[in-house]
């Protein structure tokens, strides 16, 4: 939480804000996967909007797919894992 609170007031385009949100999403994954999923989806939207490296997007999608799987949403996770595989195989 500390990193997220530190960078919360910065602009959406600030990479440190984006990274701190990503850390928060990862940290919440074990204890609160629903909250983690919400945070990671927001970070993914920010990454796609302002930061374009495909590797970071694929890593986020992998974390999101893992959250979906942990929440029992296996069908959605499988679709996302297949999408990730297609993009990484290119």
CSV table of C-alpha atoms in Angstrom, one decimal:
chain,number,residue,atom,x,y,z
A,1,UNK,CA,0.0,0.0,0.0
A,2,UNK,CA,2.8,2.4,0.8
A,3,UNK,CA,4.1,2.6,-2.8
A,4,UNK,CA,0.6,3.0,-4.2
A,5,UNK,CA,-0.2,5.8,-1.7
A,6,UNK,CA,3.1,7.5,-2.5
A,7,UNK,CA,2.4,7.7,-6.2
A,8,UNK,CA,-1.4,8.0,-6.2
A,9,UNK,CA,-1.4,11.8,-6.7
A,10,UNK,CA,0.8,11.6,-9.8
A,11,UNK,CA,-0.6,11.7,-13.4
A,12,UNK,CA,-1.9,8.5,-15.1
A,13,UNK,CA,1.1,8.8,-17.5
A,14,UNK,CA,3.6,8.5,-14.6
A,15,UNK,CA,5.4,5.1,-14.9
A,16,UNK,CA,6.0,4.9,-11.2
A,17,UNK,CA,2.3,5.2,-10.5
A,18,UNK,CA,1.6,2.4,-12.9
A,19,UNK,CA,4.3,0.2,-11.5
A,20,UNK,CA,3.1,0.8,-7.9
A,21,UNK,CA,-0.4,-0.2,-8.9
A,22,UNK,CA,1.0,-3.3,-10.5
A,23,UNK,CA,2.8,-4.2,-7.3
A,24,UNK,CA,-0.3,-3.6,-5.3
A,25,UNK,CA,-2.3,-5.9,-7.6
A,26,UNK,CA,0.3,-8.6,-7.3
A,27,UNK,CA,0.4,-8.3,-3.6
A,28,UNK,CA,-3.4,-8.6,-3.3
A,29,UNK,CA,-3.5,-11.7,-5.5
A,30,UNK,CA,-3.0,-14.2,-2.6
A,31,UNK,CA,-5.2,-12.6,0.0
A,32,UNK,CA,-7.9,-10.8,-2.0
A,33,UNK,CA,-7.9,-12.1,-5.6
A,34,UNK,CA,-11.1,-10.1,-6.5
A,35,UNK,CA,-9.4,-6.8,-5.5
A,36,UNK,CA,-6.2,-7.9,-7.3
A,37,UNK,CA,-8.2,-8.6,-10.5
A,38,UNK,CA,-9.7,-5.1,-10.4
A,39,UNK,CA,-6.4,-3.4,-9.8
A,40,UNK,CA,-4.6,-5.4,-12.5
A,41,UNK,CA,-7.3,-4.7,-15.0
A,42,UNK,CA,-6.9,-1.0,-14.4
A,43,UNK,CA,-3.1,-1.2,-14.7
A,44,UNK,CA,-3.6,-3.1,-18.0
A,45,UNK,CA,-5.8,-0.4,-19.3
A,46,UNK,CA,-3.2,2.2,-18.3
A,47,UNK,CA,-0.4,0.2,-20.0
A,48,UNK,CA,-2.3,-0.2,-23.2
A,49,UNK,CA,-3.2,3.5,-23.2
A,50,UNK,CA,0.1,5.1,-22.3
A,51,UNK,CA,2.9,2.4,-22.3
A,52,UNK,CA,3.0,0.1,-25.3
A,53,UNK,CA,5.7,-2.6,-24.7
A,54,UNK,CA,4.0,-5.9,-25.4
A,55,UNK,CA,6.1,-7.8,-22.8
A,56,UNK,CA,4.6,-5.8,-19.9
A,57,UNK,CA,1.1,-6.3,-21.3
A,58,UNK,CA,1.6,-10.0,-21.6
A,59,UNK,CA,2.9,-10.2,-18.0
A,60,UNK,CA,-0.1,-8.4,-16.8
A,61,UNK,CA,-2.5,-10.5,-18.8
A,62,UNK,CA,-0.8,-13.6,-17.3
A,63,UNK,CA,-1.4,-12.3,-13.8
A,64,UNK,CA,-5.0,-11.5,-14.7
A,65,UNK,CA,-5.5,-15.0,-16.1
A,66,UNK,CA,-4.0,-16.4,-12.9
A,67,UNK,CA,-6.5,-14.4,-10.8
A,68,UNK,CA,-9.4,-15.5,-12.9
A,69,UNK,CA,-8.3,-19.1,-12.4
A,70,UNK,CA,-8.0,-18.7,-8.7
A,71,UNK,CA,-11.5,-17.2,-8.6
A,72,UNK,CA,-12.9,-20.3,-10.3
A,73,UNK,CA,-13.4,-18.5,-13.7
A,74,UNK,CA,-11.4,-21.1,-15.6
A,75,UNK,CA,-13.1,-20.6,-18.9
A,76,UNK,CA,-12.2,-16.9,-19.0
A,77,UNK,CA,-8.7,-17.7,-17.8
A,78,UNK,CA,-8.2,-20.3,-20.6
A,79,UNK,CA,-9.3,-17.8,-23.3
A,80,UNK,CA,-6.8,-15.3,-21.9
A,81,UNK,CA,-4.0,-17.8,-21.6
A,82,UNK,CA,-4.6,-18.8,-25.3
A,83,UNK,CA,-4.5,-15.1,-26.3
A,84,UNK,CA,-1.2,-14.6,-24.4
A,85,UNK,CA,0.3,-17.7,-26.0
A,86,UNK,CA,-0.6,-16.5,-29.5
A,87,UNK,CA,1.0,-13.1,-28.9
A,88,UNK,CA,4.1,-14.5,-27.3
A,89,UNK,CA,4.6,-17.1,-30.1
A,90,UNK,CA,5.0,-14.3,-32.7
